[in-house]
XYZ file of C-alpha atoms in Angstrom:
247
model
C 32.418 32.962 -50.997
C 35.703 33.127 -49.008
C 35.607 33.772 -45.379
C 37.305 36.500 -44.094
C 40.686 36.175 -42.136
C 38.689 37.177 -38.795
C 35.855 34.660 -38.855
C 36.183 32.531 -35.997
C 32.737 31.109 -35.277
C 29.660 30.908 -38.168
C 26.152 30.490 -37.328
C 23.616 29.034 -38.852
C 20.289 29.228 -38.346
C 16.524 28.525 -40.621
C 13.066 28.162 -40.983
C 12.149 31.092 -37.908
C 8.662 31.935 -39.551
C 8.747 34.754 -38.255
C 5.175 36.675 -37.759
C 4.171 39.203 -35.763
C 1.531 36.358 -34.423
C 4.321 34.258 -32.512
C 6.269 37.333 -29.786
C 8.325 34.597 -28.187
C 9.658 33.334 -31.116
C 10.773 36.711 -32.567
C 11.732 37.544 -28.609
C 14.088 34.474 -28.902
C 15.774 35.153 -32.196
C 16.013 39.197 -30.945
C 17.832 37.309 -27.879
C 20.039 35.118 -30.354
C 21.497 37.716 -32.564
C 22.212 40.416 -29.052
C 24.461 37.447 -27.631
C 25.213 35.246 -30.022
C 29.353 34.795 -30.277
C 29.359 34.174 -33.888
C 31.048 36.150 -36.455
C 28.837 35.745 -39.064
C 25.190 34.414 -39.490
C 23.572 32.530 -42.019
C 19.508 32.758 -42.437
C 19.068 29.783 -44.428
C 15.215 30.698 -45.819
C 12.234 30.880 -44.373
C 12.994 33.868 -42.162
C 9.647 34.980 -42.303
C 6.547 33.517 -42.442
C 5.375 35.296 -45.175
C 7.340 38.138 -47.413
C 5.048 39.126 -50.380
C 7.415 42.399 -51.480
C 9.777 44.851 -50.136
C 7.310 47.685 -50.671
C 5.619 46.578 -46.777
C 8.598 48.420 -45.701
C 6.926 51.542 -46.807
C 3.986 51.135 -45.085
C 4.995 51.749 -41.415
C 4.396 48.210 -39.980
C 5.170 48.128 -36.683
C 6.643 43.916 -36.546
C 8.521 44.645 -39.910
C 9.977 47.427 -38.716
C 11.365 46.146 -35.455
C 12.337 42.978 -37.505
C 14.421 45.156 -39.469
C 16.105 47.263 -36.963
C 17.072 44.127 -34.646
C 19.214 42.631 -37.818
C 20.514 46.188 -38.665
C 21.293 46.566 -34.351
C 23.296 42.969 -34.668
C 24.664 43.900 -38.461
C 27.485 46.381 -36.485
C 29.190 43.388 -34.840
C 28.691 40.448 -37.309
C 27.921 39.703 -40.885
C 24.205 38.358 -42.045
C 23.430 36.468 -44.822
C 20.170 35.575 -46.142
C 18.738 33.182 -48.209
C 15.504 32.887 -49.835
C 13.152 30.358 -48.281
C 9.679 29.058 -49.633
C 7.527 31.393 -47.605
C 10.145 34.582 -48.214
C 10.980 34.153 -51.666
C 9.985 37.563 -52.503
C 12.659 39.226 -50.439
C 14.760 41.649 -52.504
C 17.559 44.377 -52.301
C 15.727 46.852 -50.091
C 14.869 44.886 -47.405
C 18.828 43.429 -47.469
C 20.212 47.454 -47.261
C 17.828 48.188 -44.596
C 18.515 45.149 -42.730
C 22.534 46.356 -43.518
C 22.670 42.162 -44.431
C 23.250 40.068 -47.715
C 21.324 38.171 -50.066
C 23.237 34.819 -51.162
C 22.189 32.301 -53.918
C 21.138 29.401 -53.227
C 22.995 26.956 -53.086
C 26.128 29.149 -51.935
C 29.791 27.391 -51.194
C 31.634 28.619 -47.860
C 35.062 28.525 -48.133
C 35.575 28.551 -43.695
C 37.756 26.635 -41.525
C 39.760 24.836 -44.840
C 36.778 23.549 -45.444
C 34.304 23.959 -48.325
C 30.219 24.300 -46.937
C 27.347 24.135 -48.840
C 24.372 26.234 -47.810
C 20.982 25.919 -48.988
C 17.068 26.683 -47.713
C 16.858 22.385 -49.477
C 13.559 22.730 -50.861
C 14.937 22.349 -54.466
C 16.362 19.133 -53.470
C 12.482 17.430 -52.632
C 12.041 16.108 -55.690
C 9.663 13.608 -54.433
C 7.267 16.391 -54.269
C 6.458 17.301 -57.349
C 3.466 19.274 -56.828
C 5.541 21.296 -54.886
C 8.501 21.695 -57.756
C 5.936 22.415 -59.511
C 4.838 25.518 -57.715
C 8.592 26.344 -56.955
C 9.066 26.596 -60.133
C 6.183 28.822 -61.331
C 7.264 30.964 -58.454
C 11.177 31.419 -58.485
C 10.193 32.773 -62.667
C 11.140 36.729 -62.845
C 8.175 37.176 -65.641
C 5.352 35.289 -62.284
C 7.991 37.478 -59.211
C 7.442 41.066 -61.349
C 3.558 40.067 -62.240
C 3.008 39.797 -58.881
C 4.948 42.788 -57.261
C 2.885 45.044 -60.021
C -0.327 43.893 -57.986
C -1.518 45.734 -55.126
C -0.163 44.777 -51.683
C -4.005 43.739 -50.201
C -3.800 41.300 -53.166
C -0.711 40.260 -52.679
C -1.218 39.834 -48.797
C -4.670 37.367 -49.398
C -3.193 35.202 -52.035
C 0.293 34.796 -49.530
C -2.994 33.858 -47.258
C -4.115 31.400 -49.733
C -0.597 29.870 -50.347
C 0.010 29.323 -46.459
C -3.587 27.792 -46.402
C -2.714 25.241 -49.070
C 0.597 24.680 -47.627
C -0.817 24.051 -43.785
C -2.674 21.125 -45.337
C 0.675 18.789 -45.708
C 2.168 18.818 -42.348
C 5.141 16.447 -43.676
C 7.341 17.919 -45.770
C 9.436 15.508 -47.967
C 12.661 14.910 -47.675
C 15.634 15.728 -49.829
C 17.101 13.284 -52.574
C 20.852 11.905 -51.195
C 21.961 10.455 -54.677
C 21.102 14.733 -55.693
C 22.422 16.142 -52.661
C 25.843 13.656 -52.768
C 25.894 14.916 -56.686
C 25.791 18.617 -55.815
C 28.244 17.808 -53.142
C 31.103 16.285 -55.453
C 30.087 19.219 -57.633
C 31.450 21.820 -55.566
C 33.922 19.585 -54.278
C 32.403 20.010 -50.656
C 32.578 18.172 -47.812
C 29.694 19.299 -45.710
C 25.997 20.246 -46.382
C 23.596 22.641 -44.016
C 19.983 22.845 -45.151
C 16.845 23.467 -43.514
C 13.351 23.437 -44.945
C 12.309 19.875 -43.694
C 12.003 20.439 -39.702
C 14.004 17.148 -39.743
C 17.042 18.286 -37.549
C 19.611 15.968 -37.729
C 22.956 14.534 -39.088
C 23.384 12.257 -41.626
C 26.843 10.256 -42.720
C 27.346 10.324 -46.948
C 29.246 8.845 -49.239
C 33.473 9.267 -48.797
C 32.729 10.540 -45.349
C 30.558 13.966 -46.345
C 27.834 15.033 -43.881
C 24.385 15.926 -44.407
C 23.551 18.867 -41.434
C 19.662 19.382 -41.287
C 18.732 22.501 -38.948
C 15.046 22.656 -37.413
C 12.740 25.042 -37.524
C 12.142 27.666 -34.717
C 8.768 27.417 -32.401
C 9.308 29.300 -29.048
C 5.611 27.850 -28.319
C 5.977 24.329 -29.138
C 6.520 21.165 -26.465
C 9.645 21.522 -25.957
C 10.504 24.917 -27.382
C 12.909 24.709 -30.683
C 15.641 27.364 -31.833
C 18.177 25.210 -33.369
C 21.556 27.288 -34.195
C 24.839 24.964 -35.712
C 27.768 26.743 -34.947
C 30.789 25.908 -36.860
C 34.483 26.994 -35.698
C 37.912 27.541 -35.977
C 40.403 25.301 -38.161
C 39.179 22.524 -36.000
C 36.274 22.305 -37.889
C 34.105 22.042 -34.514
C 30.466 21.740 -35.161
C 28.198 22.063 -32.612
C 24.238 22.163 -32.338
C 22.805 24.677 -30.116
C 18.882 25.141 -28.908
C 18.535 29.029 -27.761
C 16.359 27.823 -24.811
C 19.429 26.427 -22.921
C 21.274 29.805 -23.383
């Protein structure tokens, strides 16, 4: 996708989790998006904690439905973007128009700041993992996605249950595969990568001087508090990491 003309400042952001369990976190990403500077922000996966159909919409729920109307609130100023995560992957079309934001593929190319950015939750990239490809697999498939969204939403609810319960289990997530990620990179002839998925925030140096951007995950409750935002600006190409607390 091309940026538009008036983008001056991109956020990214991944990994909130967001539950009705956890008020500070949600408090702090309701903070983020009132006063955030950005033009445009990118939800990288993982937005919620769990996302087992757009049809919970329907049902009146009172943490869904102020998620919803804080990204619609923030959707008059700036653009959102949304990818799929591993906990979310069942986010569709009606929760994107209610939300007034935009589903991307993942990965997605930027085209911002004459630069070219690749944007991706990374899980695909763990390849290490393969019990976990395995299940990625099996549940990125249309034929499992539309099985499942025929079932009825208690069912659907305990087995997202079950999948967090197996998942909680392995506290380490592996990392991505650099001789993939540098491939996918010279693919799209980009120069920078932003990924979350791993809780491993950091930056890592590449091959011909390409950058691997790694974006934590967000826990308002945790010693000290994490809410990592990378902003990216102007034709400068200034990237900067941000943690909400010191706002």
């Amino acid at each position: 996708m091309l940026a538009p003309p008036h983008w001056c400042l991109v956020d990214c952001i991944s990994d909130l989790h967001l539950q009705r369990q956890d008020e500070k976190t949600f408090a702090a990403f309701r903070r983020y998006l009132e006063t955030t500077p950005a033009d445009a922000v990118f939800i990288l996966g993982d937005w919620f904690e769990v996302w087992v159909g757009d049809d919970i919409l329907q049902i009146g729920d009172p943490f869904i439905a102020e998620c919803v109307a804080v990204v619609r609130q923030a959707a008059q100023r700036l653009d959102i973007f949304v990818q799929h995560g591993n906990r979310d992957f069942l986010m569709g079309q009606a929760l994107m128009q209610a939300c007034h934001a935009t589903l991307l593929p993942d990965p997605c190319v930027l085209e911002f700041a004459n630069q070219r950015w690749v944007f991706s939750h990374g899980d695909a990239w763990c390849i290490a993992d393969t019990e976990y490809q395995r299940f990625r697999h099996q549940v990125r498939n249309p034929q499992w996605q539309n099985a499942v969204l025929q079932r009825p939403l208690s069912e659907r609810l305990q087995l997202a249950k079950q999948i967090r319960q197996q998942s909680s289990k392995n506290s380490v997530y592996a990392d991505v595969d650099t001789a993939l990620v540098q491939q996918t990179l010279r693919q799209f002839h980009a120069h920078y990568l932003i990924h979350g998925h791993t809780h491993r925030p950091a930056r890592h140096t590449l091959e011909a001087g390409r950058e691997r951007w790694v974006l934590s995950d967000w826990d308002m409750n945790a010693t000290p508090p994490r809410a990592d935002v990378l902003r990216l600006g102007g034709s400068q190409r200034i990237i900067q990491r941000i943690n909400l607390p010191c706002f």
